[in-house]
Amino acid sequence: TALFLNANVYFGRYVARVPEGSVVFFPCRQTIFGCGIAGIVAFKNKPAKSNDFNLELLEGMARQIEASSRQSAGQNDRWNDHFLDGGATIEKLWQSTLAIKAEAQFFSVFSDENAQKQIERLADRLAAVIETETGLLAEQMGCLAAKK
């Protein structure tokens, strides 16, 4: 073996038997016969870091959004400051949901039925907030002051 660009280099070895981050020329494979160029080089990736996300964080943001709905903001008559926390919580929720699309996090949700059910319940709660807010907006149409 030799060290090549911070990777161990092997010849004619089983990929499963070499350390992570290794390059294997002419790899041995029990179930695959690689003909031509396809069988010349293999690379064993280092395991990806676990990027577990916190569903409780999403739940907390949903509770905050529910608490700062138009009804609670209307009590203060300060829509821009209080309605859905002025948009800051919505932005945090959006960034958190984008993070779930990362490969490791998506796979952890895909392979965990409980996480899927929890996210589905969260989506239903947010859909109920949207439905309520849409109805309240329709009722107030024409009565809301123009933005200053």
CSV table of C-alpha atoms in Angstrom, one decimal:
chain,number,residue,atom,x,y,z
A,1,THR,CA,0.0,0.0,0.0
A,2,ALA,CA,1.0,3.6,-0.5
A,3,LEU,CA,-0.3,7.0,0.5
A,4,PHE,CA,-1.7,8.9,-2.5
A,5,LEU,CA,-3.3,12.3,-2.0
A,6,ASN,CA,-4.2,11.4,1.6
A,7,ALA,CA,-5.8,8.1,0.5
A,8,ASN,CA,-4.5,4.6,1.0
A,9,VAL,CA,-3.9,2.9,-2.4
A,10,TYR,CA,-4.3,-0.9,-2.9
A,11,PHE,CA,-4.1,-3.3,-5.8
A,12,GLY,CA,-6.3,-6.4,-6.2
A,13,ARG,CA,-8.1,-6.1,-2.9
A,14,TYR,CA,-11.7,-6.5,-1.8
A,15,VAL,CA,-13.2,-3.0,-1.2
A,16,ALA,CA,-15.0,-4.2,1.9
A,17,ARG,CA,-11.7,-5.1,3.5
A,18,VAL,CA,-9.8,-1.8,3.0
A,19,PRO,CA,-10.2,1.2,5.3
A,20,GLU,CA,-12.5,4.1,4.4
A,21,GLY,CA,-11.0,6.7,2.0
A,22,SER,CA,-9.0,4.1,0.1
A,23,VAL,CA,-8.4,3.7,-3.6
A,24,VAL,CA,-8.3,0.2,-5.0
A,25,PHE,CA,-6.9,-0.6,-8.5
A,26,PHE,CA,-8.2,-3.9,-10.0
A,27,PRO,CA,-10.7,-4.4,-7.1
A,28,CYS,CA,-11.8,-8.0,-6.3
A,29,ARG,CA,-15.6,-8.4,-6.2
A,30,GLN,CA,-17.4,-11.6,-5.5
A,31,THR,CA,-20.7,-10.8,-7.3
A,32,ILE,CA,-19.6,-8.4,-10.0
A,33,PHE,CA,-17.5,-9.1,-13.0
A,34,GLY,CA,-16.2,-5.7,-14.3
A,35,CYS,CA,-15.0,-5.9,-17.8
A,36,GLY,CA,-13.1,-3.1,-19.5
A,37,ILE,CA,-12.5,0.2,-17.7
A,38,ALA,CA,-15.4,-0.4,-15.2
A,39,GLY,CA,-13.4,-2.9,-13.2
A,40,ILE,CA,-10.1,-1.1,-12.9
A,41,VAL,CA,-10.6,1.4,-10.0
A,42,ALA,CA,-12.8,1.5,-7.0
A,43,PHE,CA,-13.0,4.1,-4.2
A,44,LYS,CA,-14.3,3.4,-0.8
A,45,ASN,CA,-15.9,6.6,0.6
A,46,LYS,CA,-15.6,7.6,4.2
A,47,PRO,CA,-18.9,7.2,6.1
A,48,ALA,CA,-21.0,10.3,6.0
A,49,LYS,CA,-21.5,12.2,9.2
A,50,SER,CA,-24.8,11.7,10.9
A,51,ASN,CA,-26.9,14.8,10.3
A,52,ASP,CA,-29.9,13.9,12.5
A,53,PHE,CA,-32.3,16.7,12.7
A,54,ASN,CA,-34.5,17.7,15.6
A,55,LEU,CA,-38.2,17.2,15.0
A,56,GLU,CA,-38.9,18.9,18.3
A,57,LEU,CA,-37.4,22.1,16.8
A,58,LEU,CA,-39.9,21.9,14.0
A,59,GLU,CA,-42.7,21.2,16.5
A,60,GLY,CA,-41.7,24.2,18.6
A,61,MET,CA,-41.8,26.4,15.5
A,62,ALA,CA,-45.2,25.1,14.6
A,63,ARG,CA,-46.4,25.9,18.1
A,64,GLN,CA,-45.0,29.4,17.8
A,65,ILE,CA,-46.7,29.9,14.5
A,66,GLU,CA,-50.0,28.7,15.9
A,67,ALA,CA,-49.7,31.1,18.9
A,68,SER,CA,-48.8,34.1,16.7
A,69,SER,CA,-51.7,33.7,14.3
A,70,ARG,CA,-53.8,36.6,13.1
A,71,GLN,CA,-56.2,36.2,16.0
A,72,SER,CA,-53.5,36.9,18.6
A,73,ALA,CA,-51.9,39.6,16.5
A,74,GLY,CA,-55.3,41.2,16.0
A,75,GLN,CA,-55.7,41.7,19.7
A,76,ASN,CA,-52.8,44.1,19.6
A,77,ASP,CA,-53.7,45.7,16.3
A,78,ARG,CA,-50.0,45.4,15.3
A,79,TRP,CA,-50.2,43.0,12.4
A,80,ASN,CA,-46.7,43.5,11.0
A,81,ASP,CA,-45.0,43.0,14.3
A,82,HIS,CA,-47.0,40.1,15.7
A,83,PHE,CA,-48.5,38.2,12.8
A,84,LEU,CA,-46.6,34.9,12.6
A,85,ASP,CA,-43.7,36.5,14.5
A,86,GLY,CA,-43.2,39.1,11.7
A,87,GLY,CA,-42.1,36.2,9.4
A,88,ALA,CA,-38.9,35.3,11.3
A,89,THR,CA,-40.4,31.9,12.4
A,90,ILE,CA,-41.7,31.2,9.0
A,91,GLU,CA,-38.2,31.7,7.6
A,92,LYS,CA,-36.6,29.5,10.2
A,93,LEU,CA,-39.2,26.8,9.4
A,94,TRP,CA,-38.5,27.1,5.7
A,95,GLN,CA,-34.7,26.7,6.3
A,96,SER,CA,-35.3,23.7,8.5
A,97,THR,CA,-37.5,22.0,6.0
A,98,LEU,CA,-34.9,22.6,3.3
A,99,ALA,CA,-32.3,21.0,5.5
A,100,ILE,CA,-34.5,17.8,5.6
A,101,LYS,CA,-33.8,17.5,1.8
A,102,ALA,CA,-30.2,16.8,2.5
A,103,GLU,CA,-29.4,13.2,1.6
A,104,ALA,CA,-28.6,11.9,5.2
A,105,GLN,CA,-31.6,13.6,6.8
A,106,PHE,CA,-33.9,12.6,4.0
A,107,PHE,CA,-32.8,9.0,4.4
A,108,SER,CA,-33.4,9.1,8.2
A,109,VAL,CA,-36.9,10.4,7.6
A,110,PHE,CA,-37.5,7.9,4.8
A,111,SER,CA,-36.4,5.0,6.9
A,112,ASP,CA,-38.2,6.1,10.1
A,113,GLU,CA,-42.0,5.6,10.0
A,114,ASN,CA,-42.5,7.5,13.3
A,115,ALA,CA,-40.7,10.5,11.9
A,116,GLN,CA,-42.9,10.4,8.8
A,117,LYS,CA,-46.0,10.3,10.9
A,118,GLN,CA,-44.8,13.2,13.1
A,119,ILE,CA,-44.0,15.3,10.0
A,120,GLU,CA,-47.5,14.4,8.6
A,121,ARG,CA,-49.2,15.6,11.8
A,122,LEU,CA,-47.1,18.7,11.8
A,123,ALA,CA,-48.1,19.4,8.2
A,124,ASP,CA,-51.8,18.9,9.1
A,125,ARG,CA,-51.4,21.4,12.0
A,126,LEU,CA,-49.8,24.0,9.7
A,127,ALA,CA,-52.5,23.3,7.0
A,128,ALA,CA,-55.2,24.1,9.7
A,129,VAL,CA,-53.4,27.4,10.5
A,130,ILE,CA,-53.3,28.3,6.8
A,131,GLU,CA,-57.0,27.5,6.4
A,132,THR,CA,-57.9,29.5,9.5
A,133,GLU,CA,-55.8,32.5,8.5
A,134,THR,CA,-57.2,32.4,4.9
A,135,GLY,CA,-60.7,32.6,6.3
A,136,LEU,CA,-59.8,35.4,8.7
A,137,LEU,CA,-58.2,37.3,5.9
A,138,ALA,CA,-61.2,36.9,3.7
A,139,GLU,CA,-63.4,38.3,6.5
A,140,GLN,CA,-61.2,41.3,7.0
A,141,MET,CA,-60.7,42.0,3.3
A,142,GLY,CA,-61.2,45.7,2.7
A,143,CYS,CA,-61.1,46.6,6.4
A,144,LEU,CA,-57.3,46.2,6.9
A,145,ALA,CA,-55.3,49.4,6.9
A,146,ALA,CA,-52.8,49.9,4.0
A,147,LYS,CA,-49.1,49.2,5.0
A,148,LYS,CA,-47.4,52.4,6.1
